[in-house]
mmCIF file of C-alpha atoms in Angstrom:
data_model
loop_
_atom_site.group_PDB
_atom_site.id
_atom_site.type_symbol
_atom_site.label_atom_id
_atom_site.label_comp_id
_atom_site.label_asym_id
_atom_site.label_seq_id
_atom_site.Cartn_x
_atom_site.Cartn_y
_atom_site.Cartn_z
ATOM 1 C CA ILE A 1 -34.830 -39.321 -0.598
ATOM 2 C CA ALA A 2 -35.827 -40.331 -4.221
ATOM 3 C CA ALA A 3 -35.844 -36.872 -5.570
ATOM 4 C CA ALA A 4 -32.414 -36.159 -3.996
ATOM 5 C CA THR A 5 -31.118 -39.320 -5.757
ATOM 6 C CA ALA A 6 -32.485 -38.679 -8.886
ATOM 7 C CA VAL A 7 -30.885 -35.002 -8.844
ATOM 8 C CA SER A 8 -27.521 -36.116 -7.512
ATOM 9 C CA ALA A 9 -27.242 -39.187 -9.810
ATOM 10 C CA PRO A 10 -26.077 -37.113 -12.978
ATOM 11 C CA ALA A 11 -23.349 -35.740 -11.180
ATOM 12 C CA PHE A 12 -21.567 -38.848 -10.349
ATOM 13 C CA ALA A 13 -22.011 -40.108 -14.126
ATOM 14 C CA GLN A 14 -19.697 -37.061 -15.176
ATOM 15 C CA PRO A 15 -16.370 -37.717 -15.675
ATOM 16 C CA TYR A 16 -13.391 -36.409 -13.437
ATOM 17 C CA ALA A 17 -12.987 -32.823 -13.615
ATOM 18 C CA GLY A 18 -10.372 -30.564 -12.419
ATOM 19 C CA ALA A 19 -10.592 -26.837 -11.939
ATOM 20 C CA GLN A 20 -13.208 -24.738 -13.749
ATOM 21 C CA GLY A 21 -15.240 -27.882 -14.524
ATOM 22 C CA ARG A 22 -12.579 -29.057 -17.601
ATOM 23 C CA PRO A 23 -11.289 -32.556 -17.518
ATOM 24 C CA GLY A 24 -8.404 -32.971 -14.770
ATOM 25 C CA PRO A 25 -4.915 -33.290 -15.940
ATOM 26 C CA HIS A 26 -4.929 -36.224 -13.706
ATOM 27 C CA ALA A 27 -7.451 -38.216 -14.988
ATOM 28 C CA PRO A 28 -5.749 -39.934 -18.393
ATOM 29 C CA HIS A 29 -2.808 -40.635 -16.229
ATOM 30 C CA MET A 30 -4.636 -42.580 -13.488
ATOM 31 C CA GLN A 31 -4.056 -46.268 -13.073
ATOM 32 C CA GLY A 32 -5.160 -48.337 -10.361
ATOM 33 C CA GLY A 33 -5.761 -45.528 -8.178
ATOM 34 C CA HIS A 34 -2.323 -43.733 -8.233
ATOM 35 C CA ARG A 35 -0.958 -41.064 -10.533
ATOM 36 C CA MET A 36 1.581 -42.339 -12.708
ATOM 37 C CA GLY A 37 4.706 -40.137 -12.736
ATOM 38 C CA GLY A 38 3.009 -36.958 -12.967
ATOM 39 C CA HIS A 39 1.862 -35.195 -16.034
ATOM 40 C CA GLY A 40 2.835 -36.980 -19.265
ATOM 41 C CA PRO A 41 4.548 -34.755 -21.999
ATOM 42 C CA ALA A 42 1.091 -34.500 -23.686
ATOM 43 C CA GLN A 43 -0.192 -32.418 -20.695
ATOM 44 C CA ALA A 44 3.292 -30.945 -19.132
ATOM 45 C CA GLY A 45 3.373 -27.325 -18.938
ATOM 46 C CA ILE A 46 -0.354 -26.373 -19.924
ATOM 47 C CA GLU A 47 -1.074 -24.041 -16.890
ATOM 48 C CA HIS A 48 2.316 -22.096 -16.795
ATOM 49 C CA MET A 49 2.157 -21.519 -20.695
ATOM 50 C CA ARG A 50 -0.967 -19.181 -20.103
ATOM 51 C CA GLY A 51 -0.179 -15.515 -20.430
ATOM 52 C CA LEU A 52 2.875 -16.188 -22.284
ATOM 53 C CA ASN A 53 1.000 -14.408 -25.370
ATOM 54 C CA LEU A 54 2.105 -17.440 -27.541
ATOM 55 C CA THR A 55 1.846 -17.025 -31.437
ATOM 56 C CA GLU A 56 -0.442 -19.262 -33.318
ATOM 57 C CA ALA A 57 2.786 -20.758 -34.857
ATOM 58 C CA GLN A 58 4.273 -21.535 -31.012
ATOM 59 C CA ARG A 59 0.968 -23.044 -29.972
ATOM 60 C CA ASP A 60 0.911 -25.376 -33.057
ATOM 61 C CA GLN A 61 4.621 -26.445 -32.618
ATOM 62 C CA ILE A 62 3.856 -27.222 -28.827
ATOM 63 C CA PHE A 63 0.916 -29.059 -29.559
ATOM 64 C CA ASN A 64 2.905 -31.046 -32.143
ATOM 65 C CA ILE A 65 5.678 -31.771 -29.667
ATOM 66 C CA ARG A 66 3.226 -32.779 -26.896
ATOM 67 C CA HIS A 67 1.203 -34.891 -29.428
ATOM 68 C CA ALA A 68 4.350 -36.939 -30.716
ATOM 69 C CA ALA A 69 5.434 -37.493 -27.157
ATOM 70 C CA ALA A 70 2.093 -38.956 -26.151
ATOM 71 C CA PRO A 71 2.254 -42.470 -27.481
ATOM 72 C CA ASP A 72 5.781 -43.248 -25.772
ATOM 73 C CA THR A 73 4.343 -41.596 -22.587
ATOM 74 C CA ARG A 74 1.389 -43.708 -22.349
ATOM 75 C CA GLN A 75 3.208 -47.044 -23.168
ATOM 76 C CA ALA A 76 5.851 -46.124 -20.456
ATOM 77 C CA MET A 77 2.927 -45.565 -18.098
ATOM 78 C CA LYS A 78 1.314 -48.716 -18.597
ATOM 79 C CA ASP A 79 4.476 -50.792 -18.392
ATOM 80 C CA ALA A 80 5.070 -49.087 -15.057
ATOM 81 C CA GLY A 81 1.183 -49.956 -13.875
ATOM 82 C CA GLU A 82 1.697 -53.474 -15.312
ATOM 83 C CA ALA A 83 5.093 -54.051 -13.465
ATOM 84 C CA ARG A 84 3.269 -52.694 -10.164
ATOM 85 C CA LYS A 85 0.460 -54.974 -10.485
ATOM 86 C CA ALA A 86 2.985 -57.926 -10.968
ATOM 87 C CA LEU A 87 5.024 -56.795 -7.850
ATOM 88 C CA ARG A 88 1.930 -56.426 -5.766
ATOM 89 C CA GLU A 89 0.522 -59.732 -6.964
ATOM 90 C CA LEU A 90 3.648 -61.157 -5.799
ATOM 91 C CA THR A 91 3.561 -59.807 -2.324
ATOM 92 C CA ARG A 92 0.397 -61.579 -1.966
ATOM 93 C CA ALA A 93 1.698 -65.062 -2.806
ATOM 94 C CA ASP A 94 1.954 -67.894 -0.654
ATOM 95 C CA THR A 95 5.739 -67.640 -1.024
ATOM 96 C CA PHE A 96 7.658 -64.580 -2.048
ATOM 97 C CA ASP A 97 10.062 -65.022 -4.954
ATOM 98 C CA GLU A 98 12.616 -62.372 -4.473
ATOM 99 C CA ALA A 99 13.908 -62.730 -8.351
ATOM 100 C CA LYS A 100 10.520 -62.139 -9.607
ATOM 101 C CA ALA A 101 9.848 -59.217 -7.504
ATOM 102 C CA LYS A 102 13.051 -57.480 -8.370
ATOM 103 C CA ALA A 103 12.775 -58.001 -12.187
ATOM 104 C CA ALA A 104 9.108 -56.582 -11.610
ATOM 105 C CA ALA A 105 10.608 -53.767 -9.574
ATOM 106 C CA ASP A 106 13.521 -52.930 -12.145
ATOM 107 C CA ARG A 107 10.812 -52.964 -14.995
ATOM 108 C CA GLU A 108 8.645 -50.413 -13.224
ATOM 109 C CA GLY A 109 11.784 -48.275 -12.269
ATOM 110 C CA ALA A 110 12.747 -48.374 -15.918
ATOM 111 C CA ALA A 111 9.134 -47.576 -17.250
ATOM 112 C CA ILE A 112 9.231 -44.261 -14.526
ATOM 113 C CA ALA A 113 12.733 -43.405 -15.721
ATOM 114 C CA LYS A 114 11.523 -43.361 -19.307
ATOM 115 C CA VAL A 115 8.334 -41.190 -18.578
ATOM 116 C CA ALA A 116 10.775 -38.529 -16.640
ATOM 117 C CA LEU A 117 13.062 -38.779 -19.580
ATOM 118 C CA LEU A 118 10.296 -38.080 -22.089
ATOM 119 C CA ARG A 119 9.046 -35.368 -19.989
ATOM 120 C CA ALA A 120 12.412 -33.622 -19.851
ATOM 121 C CA LYS A 121 12.903 -33.985 -23.538
ATOM 122 C CA THR A 122 9.530 -32.514 -23.990
ATOM 123 C CA GLN A 123 10.147 -29.546 -21.956
ATOM 124 C CA SER A 124 13.264 -28.958 -23.723
ATOM 125 C CA GLN A 125 12.031 -29.014 -27.256
ATOM 126 C CA ILE A 126 8.979 -26.603 -25.828
ATOM 127 C CA HIS A 127 11.750 -24.312 -24.213
ATOM 128 C CA ALA A 128 13.491 -23.948 -27.582
ATOM 129 C CA VAL A 129 9.972 -22.776 -29.369
ATOM 130 C CA LEU A 130 9.738 -19.906 -26.888
ATOM 131 C CA THR A 131 11.328 -16.471 -27.397
ATOM 132 C CA PRO A 132 13.864 -15.269 -24.677
ATOM 133 C CA GLU A 133 11.406 -12.804 -23.246
ATOM 134 C CA GLN A 134 8.995 -15.832 -22.881
ATOM 135 C CA ARG A 135 11.655 -17.868 -21.315
ATOM 136 C CA GLN A 136 12.321 -14.984 -18.863
ATOM 137 C CA GLN A 137 8.735 -15.187 -17.891
ATOM 138 C CA LEU A 138 8.615 -18.471 -17.347
ATOM 139 C CA GLU A 139 11.768 -18.436 -15.152
ATOM 140 C CA GLN A 140 10.261 -15.148 -13.282
ATOM 141 C CA ARG A 141 7.212 -17.448 -12.370
ATOM 142 C CA ARG A 142 9.254 -20.648 -11.194
ATOM 143 C CA SER A 143 11.323 -18.445 -9.021
ATOM 144 C CA ALA A 144 8.313 -16.685 -7.354
ATOM 145 C CA ARG A 145 6.893 -20.123 -6.764
ATOM 146 C CA PRO A 146 6.945 -21.468 -2.955
ATOM 147 C CA ALA A 147 9.455 -24.329 -2.514
ATOM 148 C CA PRO A 148 7.586 -27.708 -2.346
ATOM 149 C CA ALA A 149 6.396 -28.772 1.293
ATOM 150 C CA ALA A 150 8.981 -31.699 1.089
ATOM 151 C CA ALA A 151 12.070 -29.443 0.480
ATOM 152 C CA SER A 152 11.095 -26.871 3.041
ATOM 153 C CA PRO A 153 13.110 -26.500 6.114
ATOM 154 C CA GLN A 154 10.092 -26.744 8.370
ATOM 155 C CA ALA A 155 9.302 -30.300 6.763
ATOM 156 C CA LYS A 156 12.836 -31.407 7.352
ATOM 157 C CA SER A 157 13.173 -30.346 10.998
ATOM 158 C CA ALA A 158 9.701 -32.074 11.477
ATOM 159 C CA SER A 159 11.092 -35.269 10.599
#
């Protein structure tokens, strides 16, 4: 047992890793055990850009776009997490203060909306960097992807 523990302990000390042992895209966006609004602009679109034969200049531009958006996204995600925490604490209070809960929920919603807007803006800026051929490749990939389970007819008929 001691040998097994000694061998397995280093595995638990490793940071979260996604596919192929690289740091997972969710790790920097985890807060309180929940993913905050999906991939932030700094991470958005990493996987679907592979195979587009981007030039060095395009890669640099895309990096700069994502890098510039990261601080605002991080702050909005922190704001959403703080509002969510405040709302959770209000639900555990002896008396429920609806006005405070509404204010916390509104703050969380605004922060999540800001993340979505930043993501859309970043993706638009990245799209502008691509050539028409690269855009067409991306569109072909999008149309070839299966629909999300929640939007599929089977999921709707099951509910």
